[in-house]
Every structure is written in C-alpha cells, then in structure tokens.
Coordinates of C-alpha atoms and ligand atoms in Angstrom, one line a residue:
M64 CA -1.2 30.3 15.2
K65 CA 1.6 29.5 12.7
Y66 CA 2.0 25.5 12.8
D67 CA 5.7 23.9 12.3
V68 CA 3.2 21.5 9.6
L69 CA 0.8 21.9 7.5
I70 CA -0.9 18.5 6.4
A71 CA -3.5 18.2 3.5
G72 CA -5.4 15.0 3.3
G73 CA -5.5 12.1 6.2
G74 CA -5.8 9.1 4.8
V75 CA -3.0 6.9 6.1
A76 CA -0.2 8.5 5.1
G77 CA -1.6 12.1 6.5
L78 CA -2.1 10.3 9.5
T79 CA 0.7 9.0 10.4
L80 CA 2.9 11.5 9.8
A81 CA 0.7 13.8 12.1
L82 CA 1.1 10.6 14.9
K83 CA 5.1 10.6 13.6
L84 CA 5.4 14.8 13.8
V85 CA 3.0 15.4 17.3
K86 CA 4.8 12.5 19.2
K87 CA 7.9 14.7 19.1
N88 CA 6.1 18.2 20.0
I89 CA 5.9 19.1 16.2
R90 CA 2.3 21.6 16.2
V91 CA 0.7 19.9 13.1
L92 CA -2.3 21.5 11.3
L93 CA -4.1 18.6 9.3
I94 CA -6.7 19.5 6.5
E95 CA -9.0 17.3 5.0
K96 CA -11.8 17.6 3.0
A97 CA -14.7 14.1 3.2
K98 CA -16.2 14.2 6.4
Q99 CA -15.6 11.9 9.5
N100 CA -17.3 8.5 10.0
P101 CA -18.2 7.9 5.6
Q102 CA -21.8 6.1 5.3
K103 CA -20.8 3.3 2.8
V104 CA -17.8 1.7 3.3
L105 CA -14.4 2.1 1.5
Y106 CA -12.0 -1.0 0.2
K107 CA -8.7 1.2 0.2
G108 CA -6.6 -1.6 0.9
E109 CA -6.5 -3.9 4.3
L110 CA -3.6 -5.5 4.0
L111 CA -1.0 -3.9 6.3
Q112 CA 2.8 -5.3 5.7
P113 CA 5.0 -6.0 8.1
K114 CA 7.4 -3.0 7.4
S115 CA 3.7 -0.8 8.7
I116 CA 3.2 -2.8 11.7
K117 CA 6.7 -2.1 13.0
I118 CA 6.1 1.6 11.8
F119 CA 2.2 0.9 13.7
S120 CA 4.5 -0.9 16.5
D121 CA 6.9 1.7 16.9
L122 CA 3.8 4.9 17.2
G123 CA 2.7 1.9 20.3
L124 CA 0.1 0.4 19.1
Y125 CA 1.2 -2.9 17.9
S126 CA -1.0 -4.4 20.9
L127 CA -4.0 -2.9 19.5
L128 CA -2.8 -3.2 15.5
E129 CA -3.2 -7.0 16.4
K130 CA -6.1 -7.5 18.7
E131 CA -8.2 -5.3 15.5
S132 CA -6.8 -7.7 12.8
Y133 CA -6.2 -11.3 10.7
P134 CA -2.8 -11.8 10.5
L135 CA -1.7 -13.4 7.4
H136 CA 1.0 -16.0 7.5
V137 CA 0.7 -17.1 3.6
I138 CA -0.4 -16.4 0.2
H139 CA -1.2 -19.6 -1.8
S140 CA -2.1 -19.2 -5.2
I141 CA -4.1 -21.6 -7.6
E142 CA -4.2 -21.8 -10.8
V143 CA -7.8 -23.9 -12.3
E144 CA -9.0 -25.1 -15.1
L145 CA -13.3 -24.2 -14.8
Q146 CA -15.4 -26.6 -15.1
E147 CA -18.8 -26.9 -17.0
N148 CA -19.8 -29.2 -14.1
G149 CA -18.9 -25.8 -11.5
F150 CA -16.3 -27.6 -10.0
P151 CA -12.6 -26.7 -10.8
T152 CA -9.9 -28.5 -11.2
P153 CA -7.0 -27.2 -9.6
I154 CA -3.4 -27.9 -12.0
F155 CA -0.9 -25.8 -9.5
E156 CA -0.8 -25.1 -6.7
S157 CA 1.8 -22.2 -4.6
E158 CA 2.5 -20.5 -1.6
L159 CA 4.8 -17.2 -0.8
R160 CA 5.4 -17.6 3.3
Y161 CA 5.6 -14.3 5.5
D162 CA 7.3 -16.7 8.1
K163 CA 10.7 -17.3 5.4
L164 CA 12.1 -14.0 7.3
D165 CA 13.9 -13.8 9.7
S166 CA 12.2 -11.2 11.4
F167 CA 10.2 -10.3 14.7
Y168 CA 7.8 -8.6 12.1
N169 CA 6.9 -12.0 9.9
Q170 CA 3.1 -11.6 8.9
A171 CA 0.6 -9.1 7.5
F172 CA -2.1 -7.8 9.3
M173 CA -5.5 -7.4 8.0
L174 CA -7.8 -5.0 9.1
P175 CA -10.7 -2.7 7.1
H176 CA -8.9 1.0 6.0
E177 CA -11.3 2.7 7.7
K178 CA -10.8 1.1 11.1
L179 CA -6.9 2.2 10.9
R180 CA -7.6 5.9 9.9
S181 CA -9.9 5.9 13.3
I182 CA -7.2 4.2 15.6
L183 CA -4.8 6.4 13.8
L184 CA -7.1 10.2 14.1
E185 CA -8.2 8.9 18.2
E186 CA -4.6 9.0 19.0
L187 CA -4.0 12.0 17.8
K188 CA -7.1 13.4 19.4
R189 CA -5.1 12.8 22.6
Y190 CA -2.1 15.3 21.5
E191 CA -2.1 19.2 22.3
T192 CA -0.2 20.1 19.3
F193 CA -2.7 18.1 17.3
H194 CA -5.3 20.3 14.9
Y195 CA -7.4 19.6 11.7
I196 CA -10.0 21.0 10.1
W197 CA -12.2 18.0 8.8
P198 CA -13.8 19.2 7.1
G199 CA -12.2 21.9 5.6
T200 CA -10.8 21.4 1.9
F201 CA -7.2 22.6 0.9
L202 CA -7.1 25.4 -2.6
N203 CA -3.9 26.5 -3.1
F204 CA -1.5 28.7 -1.7
T205 CA -0.9 32.9 -1.7
E206 CA 1.7 33.9 -4.7
D207 CA 4.7 34.7 -2.0
Q208 CA 7.8 34.7 -3.5
N209 CA 9.5 34.0 -0.1
P210 CA 8.0 30.6 0.5
D211 CA 7.9 31.2 4.7
A212 CA 5.5 33.8 4.2
R213 CA 3.4 31.5 2.1
K214 CA -0.3 30.6 3.3
A215 CA -2.5 28.1 2.3
R216 CA -5.5 28.4 1.7
I217 CA -8.8 26.3 3.3
K218 CA -12.0 25.7 2.8
T219 CA -14.0 25.2 5.7
K220 CA -18.1 24.9 5.5
D221 CA -18.7 28.6 6.8
E222 CA -16.0 30.1 5.6
E223 CA -12.1 30.2 4.3
L224 CA -9.4 30.6 5.5
Y225 CA -5.6 31.6 5.4
C226 CA -3.3 29.0 7.4
Q227 CA 0.3 29.4 8.0
A228 CA 3.3 27.0 8.4
D229 CA 7.2 26.5 8.2
F230 CA 6.0 23.2 6.1
Y231 CA 3.5 22.1 3.7
V232 CA 2.4 18.6 2.9
G233 CA 0.7 16.9 0.3
A234 CA -1.0 13.8 0.6
E235 CA -3.9 14.3 -1.4
G236 CA -4.5 10.9 -2.6
R237 CA -3.9 10.7 -6.7
V238 CA -5.6 14.4 -6.7
S239 CA -3.2 16.8 -5.2
K240 CA -3.3 20.5 -5.1
I241 CA 0.0 20.7 -3.8
R242 CA 1.5 18.6 -6.0
D243 CA 0.0 20.8 -8.7
S244 CA 1.6 24.2 -7.7
M245 CA 4.8 21.6 -8.4
K246 CA 6.7 22.4 -10.8
T247 CA 6.9 17.9 -11.5
K248 CA 5.9 15.6 -14.3
V249 CA 3.5 12.8 -13.6
K250 CA 4.2 9.3 -15.4
E251 CA 1.2 7.5 -15.7
S252 CA -0.3 4.5 -16.8
D253 CA -3.7 2.3 -17.2
Y254 CA -4.6 -1.0 -17.6
N255 CA -6.5 -3.6 -20.1
H256 CA -8.2 -5.2 -17.0
Q257 CA -10.4 -3.5 -14.0
F258 CA -11.6 -5.5 -10.4
L259 CA -15.1 -5.5 -8.4
T260 CA -13.8 -5.5 -4.7
V261 CA -16.3 -6.9 -2.4
S262 CA -16.4 -8.1 1.2
F263 CA -18.8 -10.2 2.8
P264 CA -19.0 -13.2 5.8
R265 CA -16.3 -16.1 5.3
P266 CA -16.5 -19.6 4.8
P267 CA -14.7 -21.9 7.5
S268 CA -12.3 -23.3 5.5
L269 CA -10.6 -20.4 3.9
K270 CA -8.7 -19.4 6.7
D271 CA -5.2 -17.6 4.7
S272 CA -5.3 -15.6 1.8
V273 CA -5.7 -17.6 -1.3
I274 CA -5.8 -16.1 -4.8
F275 CA -7.7 -18.3 -8.3
A276 CA -6.6 -17.5 -11.0
S277 CA -8.0 -19.2 -14.9
K278 CA -6.7 -19.0 -17.8
D279 CA -8.6 -15.1 -18.1
S280 CA -9.7 -14.2 -14.6
F281 CA -8.7 -14.0 -11.5
L282 CA -10.2 -13.9 -7.9
G283 CA -8.2 -12.8 -4.2
L284 CA -9.5 -13.8 -1.0
F285 CA -7.8 -12.0 2.0
P286 CA -9.7 -13.3 5.8
L287 CA -10.6 -10.1 7.5
P288 CA -11.6 -10.2 11.3
G289 CA -15.0 -10.5 12.0
G290 CA -15.6 -13.6 10.2
E291 CA -15.0 -11.5 7.3
V292 CA -13.6 -11.7 3.8
R293 CA -12.0 -9.3 1.4
T294 CA -12.3 -10.3 -2.0
V295 CA -11.2 -8.4 -5.2
L296 CA -12.1 -10.2 -8.9
L297 CA -10.4 -8.7 -12.2
I298 CA -12.6 -8.4 -14.7
Q299 CA -12.4 -6.9 -18.9
P300 CA -13.3 -3.1 -18.8
G301 CA -16.7 -3.5 -20.2
Q302 CA -17.4 -6.9 -18.3
L303 CA -19.7 -4.8 -15.3
K304 CA -22.1 -3.1 -17.5
K305 CA -22.9 -6.6 -19.0
M306 CA -23.6 -8.3 -15.3
K307 CA -25.5 -5.7 -14.5
E308 CA -27.4 -6.4 -17.4
D309 CA -27.5 -9.8 -17.2
G310 CA -28.3 -10.1 -12.9
I311 CA -26.4 -10.1 -9.4
E312 CA -26.4 -13.8 -10.1
S313 CA -23.6 -13.5 -13.0
F314 CA -21.2 -11.3 -10.3
Y315 CA -22.0 -14.3 -7.6
R316 CA -21.2 -17.1 -10.6
A317 CA -17.7 -15.1 -10.9
Y318 CA -17.3 -16.5 -7.4
Y319 CA -18.9 -20.1 -7.7
Q320 CA -16.7 -21.1 -10.9
F321 CA -13.6 -21.1 -8.2
M322 CA -14.6 -21.4 -5.4
P323 CA -18.2 -23.6 -4.9
E324 CA -17.7 -22.9 -1.6
M325 CA -19.0 -19.3 -1.9
K326 CA -22.2 -20.2 -2.1
G327 CA -24.4 -18.8 0.5
Y328 CA -21.7 -16.2 1.7
V329 CA -21.2 -14.5 -1.9
D330 CA -25.2 -14.0 -1.9
S331 CA -25.1 -11.6 1.1
V332 CA -23.7 -8.8 -0.7
G333 CA -25.6 -7.3 -3.4
W334 CA -24.9 -4.1 -6.3
R335 CA -25.0 -1.1 -3.7
D336 CA -22.0 -3.0 -1.6
I337 CA -19.9 -3.9 -5.4
Q338 CA -17.3 -1.3 -5.7
L339 CA -15.6 -1.1 -9.3
M340 CA -11.3 0.2 -8.8
I341 CA -9.8 0.6 -12.1
P342 CA -6.1 0.4 -11.4
K343 CA -3.8 3.0 -12.7
R344 CA 0.0 3.7 -12.2
H345 CA 2.1 6.6 -11.5
N346 CA 5.3 8.8 -10.8
V347 CA 6.4 11.5 -10.4
S348 CA 9.2 13.3 -11.2
H349 CA 10.2 14.7 -8.0
Y350 CA 8.4 14.6 -4.1
V351 CA 10.5 18.1 -2.5
E352 CA 10.1 21.5 -3.5
E353 CA 11.6 24.3 -1.0
N354 CA 8.9 24.3 1.5
K355 CA 6.6 21.4 0.0
V356 CA 6.7 17.9 0.1
I357 CA 4.0 15.6 -1.3
I358 CA 3.5 11.4 -0.1
G359 CA 1.6 8.2 -0.2
D360 CA -0.3 8.3 -3.6
T361 CA 0.1 11.8 -4.6
A362 CA 3.5 10.8 -5.0
H363 CA 3.2 7.3 -7.1
S364 CA 0.3 5.6 -7.1
V365 CA 1.1 1.8 -7.8
H366 CA -1.2 -1.4 -9.4
P367 CA -3.2 -2.5 -6.0
M368 CA -1.9 -6.9 -7.5
A369 CA 0.5 -6.5 -4.6
G370 CA -1.5 -4.2 -1.3
E371 CA 1.5 -1.8 -1.4
G372 CA -0.4 1.6 -2.2
M373 CA -1.1 1.7 2.0
N374 CA 2.3 0.8 3.1
L375 CA 4.2 2.7 0.5
A376 CA 2.0 5.6 2.3
I377 CA 2.6 4.8 6.0
Q378 CA 6.1 4.4 4.9
D379 CA 6.9 7.4 3.1
A380 CA 4.9 9.2 6.1
D381 CA 7.9 8.0 8.8
V382 CA 10.6 8.8 7.0
L383 CA 9.4 12.0 6.2
G384 CA 8.2 12.2 10.3
E385 CA 11.0 11.2 11.0
L386 CA 13.7 13.9 8.9
L387 CA 11.3 16.2 10.5
G388 CA 11.0 15.8 13.8
W389 CA 15.4 15.1 13.0
M390 CA 15.3 19.1 11.6
Y391 CA 13.4 20.2 14.8
T392 CA 15.6 18.4 18.2
E393 CA 18.6 19.6 15.8
N394 CA 17.2 23.3 15.0
K395 CA 18.0 22.8 11.0
T396 CA 14.3 23.7 8.8
D397 CA 16.3 25.5 6.7
H398 CA 14.4 23.6 3.3
K399 CA 17.2 21.1 1.6
H400 CA 17.3 18.9 4.0
L401 CA 13.9 17.9 3.0
T402 CA 15.6 16.6 -0.4
W403 CA 16.4 13.1 2.2
F404 CA 13.0 12.2 2.7
E405 CA 13.3 12.1 -1.3
T406 CA 16.0 10.3 -1.4
I407 CA 15.6 7.7 0.3
R408 CA 11.9 6.5 -0.4
K409 CA 11.8 7.6 -4.2
P410 CA 14.3 5.1 -5.1
R411 CA 11.9 1.9 -3.0
A412 CA 8.7 3.3 -4.3
E413 CA 9.7 3.3 -8.0
Y414 CA 10.9 -0.4 -7.7
L415 CA 7.9 -1.6 -5.3
S416 CA 5.7 0.3 -7.8
F417 CA 7.5 -2.1 -10.9
L418 CA 7.7 -5.0 -9.1
S419 CA 3.3 -4.4 -8.1
H420 CA 3.4 -4.2 -12.0
Q421 CA 5.7 -7.1 -12.9
S422 CA 2.0 -9.0 -11.0
A423 CA -0.1 -6.9 -13.2
L424 CA 1.3 -7.8 -15.9
A425 CA 1.4 -12.1 -14.6
Y426 CA -2.8 -11.6 -14.5
S427 CA -3.5 -9.4 -17.5
F428 CA -3.3 -11.7 -21.0
P429 CA -5.6 -14.3 -21.4
Y430 CA -3.6 -16.5 -23.0
Q431 CA -1.7 -20.2 -22.3
T432 CA 2.1 -19.2 -22.2
A433 CA 1.8 -16.5 -20.4
R434 CA 0.1 -18.2 -17.5
K435 CA 3.3 -21.2 -17.7
T436 CA 5.3 -17.9 -17.3
R437 CA 3.3 -17.0 -14.2
M438 CA 3.1 -20.5 -13.4
R439 CA 6.6 -21.6 -13.5
A440 CA 7.6 -17.9 -11.7
L441 CA 5.3 -18.9 -8.4
Y442 CA 6.9 -22.4 -9.2
Y443 CA 10.3 -21.1 -8.7
M444 CA 10.5 -18.1 -6.4
E445 CA 8.2 -20.8 -3.6
N446 CA 11.2 -23.2 -4.3
I447 CA 14.2 -21.6 -4.6
P448 CA 14.8 -20.5 -1.3
R449 CA 17.0 -17.1 -1.9
L450 CA 14.4 -15.9 -4.8
H451 CA 11.4 -16.8 -2.4
F452 CA 12.8 -14.8 0.5
K453 CA 13.9 -12.2 -2.1
Q454 CA 9.7 -11.8 -2.8
M455 CA 9.0 -11.8 0.6
L456 CA 11.6 -9.3 2.0
N457 CA 11.0 -6.7 -0.9
I458 CA 6.9 -6.9 -0.6
S459 CA 7.2 -6.9 2.9
G460 CA 8.9 -3.7 3.1
L461 CA 11.5 -4.5 5.9
G462 CA 14.4 -4.3 3.4
M463 CA 15.1 -4.1 -0.2
W464 CA 17.0 -6.4 -2.5
K465 CA 16.0 -6.1 -6.3
F466 CA 15.1 -9.1 -8.5
S467 CA 19.1 -9.5 -11.2
A468 CA 18.6 -10.4 -14.2
W469 CA 20.5 -14.1 -13.3
D470 CA 16.5 -14.0 -10.8
Y471 CA 15.2 -13.7 -13.6
M472 CA 16.4 -16.7 -15.9
R473 CA 15.9 -18.2 -12.4
T474 CA 11.9 -18.0 -12.3
I475 CA 11.4 -19.9 -16.2
G476 CA 13.7 -22.3 -14.6
L477 CA 16.6 -21.3 -16.6
P478 CA 19.7 -23.8 -15.5
P479 CA 17.3 -25.7 -13.9
W480 CA 18.3 -25.3 -11.1
F481 CA 18.8 -26.3 -6.9
T482 CA 15.4 -26.0 -6.2
S483 CA 14.4 -26.9 -1.7
K484 CA 12.0 -26.0 0.9
K485 CA 14.1 -24.8 3.1
Q486 CA 14.7 -21.2 4.9
Y487 CA 17.9 -18.6 2.8
S488 CA 19.6 -18.7 6.4
P489 CA 19.3 -15.9 8.6
Q490 CA 22.9 -14.5 7.8
K491 CA 22.6 -14.7 5.0
Q492 CA 19.0 -12.1 5.4
Q493 CA 20.5 -10.2 8.2
P494 CA 22.7 -7.9 5.5
H495 CA 19.6 -6.9 3.1
F496 CA 17.4 -6.3 6.1
F497 CA 17.3 -1.7 5.9
T498 CA 18.9 -0.5 9.2
H499 CA 17.9 2.4 11.3
K500 CA 20.8 4.4 9.0
D501 CA 18.9 2.5 6.0
D502 CA 16.2 4.2 7.2
Y503 CA 17.4 7.6 8.4
P504 CA 20.7 8.1 7.7
W505 CA 21.1 11.6 8.1
Y506 CA 21.4 11.2 11.9
Y507 CA 25.1 9.5 11.0
K508 CA 25.7 12.0 7.9
Y509 CA 26.2 15.4 10.5
H510 CA 26.8 13.4 14.2
Ligands
FAD149 C1 -10.5 1.6 -4.8 C2 -8.8 1.4 -3.9 C3 -8.8 -0.4 -3.4 C4 -7.2 -0.3 -3.1 N1 -7.1 -1.2 -2.3 C5 -5.7 -1.5 -1.9 C6 -4.9 -2.9 -1.2 O1 -6.3 -3.8 -1.6 N2 -4.1 -2.8 -1.3 C7 -3.1 -1.2 -1.0 O2 -2.0 -1.3 -0.1 N3 -3.5 -0.4 -1.1 C8 -5.0 -0.4 -2.4 N4 -5.3 0.6 -2.3 C9 -4.5 2.3 -2.8 C10 -4.9 2.5 -1.7 O3 -6.3 3.1 -1.0 C11 -3.5 4.1 -1.2 O4 -2.9 3.6 -1.8 C12 -3.6 4.6 0.3 O5 -5.2 5.0 0.4 C13 -3.0 5.7 0.3 O6 -2.7 6.7 1.0 P1 -2.9 8.9 1.4 O7 -3.0 8.7 2.1 O8 -1.8 8.7 0.1 O9 -4.0 8.3 -0.1 P2 -5.2 8.6 0.2 O10 -6.3 7.5 0.6 O11 -6.4 9.3 -0.8 O12 -6.1 9.8 1.1 C14 -6.2 10.8 0.2 C15 -6.7 12.2 1.4 O13 -7.2 13.4 0.8 C16 -8.5 13.9 0.9 N5 -8.3 15.2 0.4 C17 -7.6 14.5 -0.7 N6 -7.8 16.5 -1.1 C18 -8.2 17.0 -0.5 C19 -7.5 18.7 0.0 N7 -7.7 19.0 -1.4 N8 -8.1 18.8 0.7 C20 -8.4 18.7 1.9 N9 -8.2 17.1 2.1 C21 -8.2 16.4 1.1 C22 -9.0 12.6 0.5 O14 -10.7 12.7 0.9 C23 -8.4 11.6 0.7 O15 -8.9 11.0 2.8 C24 -6.4 1.3 -2.9 C25 -7.3 2.6 -3.6 C26 -8.1 2.3 -4.2 C27 -8.8 4.1 -4.8

C-alpha cells in the first residue's frame, strides 16, 4: 500500500501532525522506534503554551486536556539570598501573567508529557486512515533518483519493510536519519550548566509556577495535576557526581535552601527518579527538500528554560498538517508547495530559540552584575505594559512581536520610564496576534 504521508517519530510533533492529517482524510503511516507505555517516566516538556492549547482545541481536544491539566496563569520569579540558617531571604519578586493577553487562550496547561502522547495516540486509533508501526525504526531511503519512487526502509522486531509515500516527514527528535539524508547544515551550541529534573507531591502552598534564583543557582517549580510538581534544578557540570558521592541528602538540601517547605516532599524521590538534562540548541539551514520535511526537535532544539521545545514541535505540526491538507484537497501535491512550511515556521522557531537562549544566559553567570541586570529586566518587563505583553505574546506562540533595541534599553531602565500595572490595551494588542492568514497564507494566495 502506498501512503500519502510517512512520519518517522511518534513524539508530540509526529502525533500532532498525524492527527491533523487523518482528520483531513489523508492516509498516514507513523513509525515509532520506542516501545509503547514506557516503564520509566521521561520528563520531556509538560508546559502547553496558549497557542498549543488553541491547536488542540481546534482538533476537538480542549475539554479533555483541560480536565487532565493543571492551569498556569502566572510565572513568579523570586530572587533570594541563601542563608546558613536554612531560611532564604527574598530580595526581589516579580510576576509575568498569561492573563495580560487579550485572548480566550490566556493561560498555560501543565500536563505530563506521556499523558499528552497517549491522548493523541488513542485519538488517532479511531481513524481508519491512521496506520502505525510501533515499535519500528526508520533506517534510510532507497537510492532512487526520482523522489516519487523513493521508499523508506523500516526495521521491525521480525523483519525489514519497504514503505512508500508521497511525502516523508522527519519527526525523530534531535537525532534524525531523515535530516541526515537531506543536505542540511546543523548549527549547534552548548551551555555551561545542566539541570536535574524530577516530579513529586507538592506542598499545598505551591499553587502557581515559581522560579527561585540565587546568585549561582536556580530552582523552577511547576505544579502538575494530581497534586504533583515538576521541578528543575540548575547545576554545574560535574555537580551531579559530587552530589552522588555526598548522598541523596545533598540533593534534598539544594531544594530546602530555596524553599524550606519542601521538607517531607522532595525527600520522597531517589536517584533513580531524577533525570539529568543537558541543554543543547541547534538550528538547521532548511526544513524542506523535495518531498522530505523535518519538524519539531529535528529542525530546531531549544534551551528548555522557556518551556518552548514541545510547543514549537506542536506548532510546526499544525502548520505542516494544514498545508498538506490543503495540497491534497486542492490537488496541488507538487513538492514546491512544501516551502510554505519553512517560510512560516523557520523565522518563528528561530526567534523563540533566540528568546529561550537569552533566558538561559540570564541565569548562566554567577556574578552579582549579571544578577542585577536580570532583576532589572524582570522588573521592567513586569511593569511596562508593552514589554509585559510582548514577552507573554512571544512565549505564548499566539503572535510574534520582536523586542526592539529601544525595548532592550527599557529593560535596563534607560531612560527612566513610566511604569504601570495596567494592561496593554486590547485594541493595541490585537494587530500583534497571528491571524489565519499569517498561519496559513496559501489559502489567500491562490484564492
Ligand atoms: C530531558 C528533556 C526535558 C525537556 N523538558 C522540556 C520542557 O520542560 N518544556 C518543553 O517545551 N520542552 C522540553 N524538552 C524538549 C521537548 O521534549 C522536545 O522539544 C519535544 O519533545 C520535541 O518533540 P518531537 O516530537 O520533535 O521530538 P521527540 O519528543 O524527541 O520525539 C521523537 C520521537 O521519534 C522517535 N524516533 C527517533 N528516531 C527514530 C527512528 N529512526 N525511527 C522511528 N522513530 C524514531 C523517538 O523514539 C521519539 O519518540 C525536553 C527535552 C528533554 C530531552
């Protein structure tokens, strides 16, 4: 059987794309190499930004996701001086609020990553046009000169198969065979820190997301449904080894020093629950080649600080799904139309990657001057309505309004500027939200 679209990779990118496509009656073959229902919980992004919620809402999943998620309205940042007596002194507090956005989608959802994937897979199984090989590994392509004759080589437990499709989508995450088969250039960068991440029951006082920062460390706390909290602790390379030598108590102490109420909560975890996260960033030269397209982490991986990786993957899938749907409906399956995908998604993903990188740098340097700059930036971001709106709009994915040189001056308080708690007015906000035409311009170009 020949498929319309073959997707390598059943992460959020591949699953969301598959769902968009089968809903448009497109025949999909999805290949996922990992086993279903992994025994060990993998922390791979739990924060669904407003645009991703809108995308799933358009796919008919809003009520289900709302029921399964913990809503987030605010991101609190608290700078503390750590004290010998174990009770940290707060020296600065700020908040960035999703509800500053004039949109129905003015909150984020916290939802365990594997839960989201299982919701998508269960939904997909209801469609006859959905086919999958799980577990199965995409190996490579046959060497046909004609892209339309090209087949994918798939390895399953028992055999090797050749499958053919009109279009091939690489959604295999950071390491991708489909990307390797394209002549893409990959630009990578590393960071001077790592993270430890784990979830556990949360103290009742923790109701919103909070980022605690000291001069040289950082603890992010993000409530999950079911009374849990996902936590992210910044450490230096090599610090995990030292912590392991010192014993698990040293890990617990790293939490108590920021939030003494963590006693009795963080100590329910052991080393085997804790996951090491090594942040990396990459961008590629192009996303499309002939009938091959790459999406999600295959095309761009971002620093996890701003919680964008999973959301960029979902947003890629949305635009590509809509484009392929249009190509089939309008009988315009010429490969050249795929470049629309890159035109829309590459600049957006690269800007979000840049913003995530900037947030990472703000917490990367253990100097007082770096810290003062960070606190100033947070202060002005919170209190200048236009900056507050820009920041939330950009991270929400609902629009993109780049920070100008002038905005950067304002974030360091130059010149001294009028600050206010007011919302940037809905009339001023509206032009900056993405419209249907911004997201899917091909509908307008050809009609
Ligand atoms: C430890 C960790 C923590 C993270 N935390 C956050 C966070 O807090 N917030 C956030 O937004 N993002 C976070 N991310 C990033 C986020 O997980 C990714 O951006 C997102 O999952 C990308 O989705 P994807 O579908 O593109 O790739 P993936 O989720 O990596 O999915 C790729 C899938 O393809 C499969 N695959 C790979 N090769 C093949 C092959 N040859 N054949 C078949 N299948 C294949 C893999 O098994 C995998 O299931 C984190 C990532 C990691 C690793």
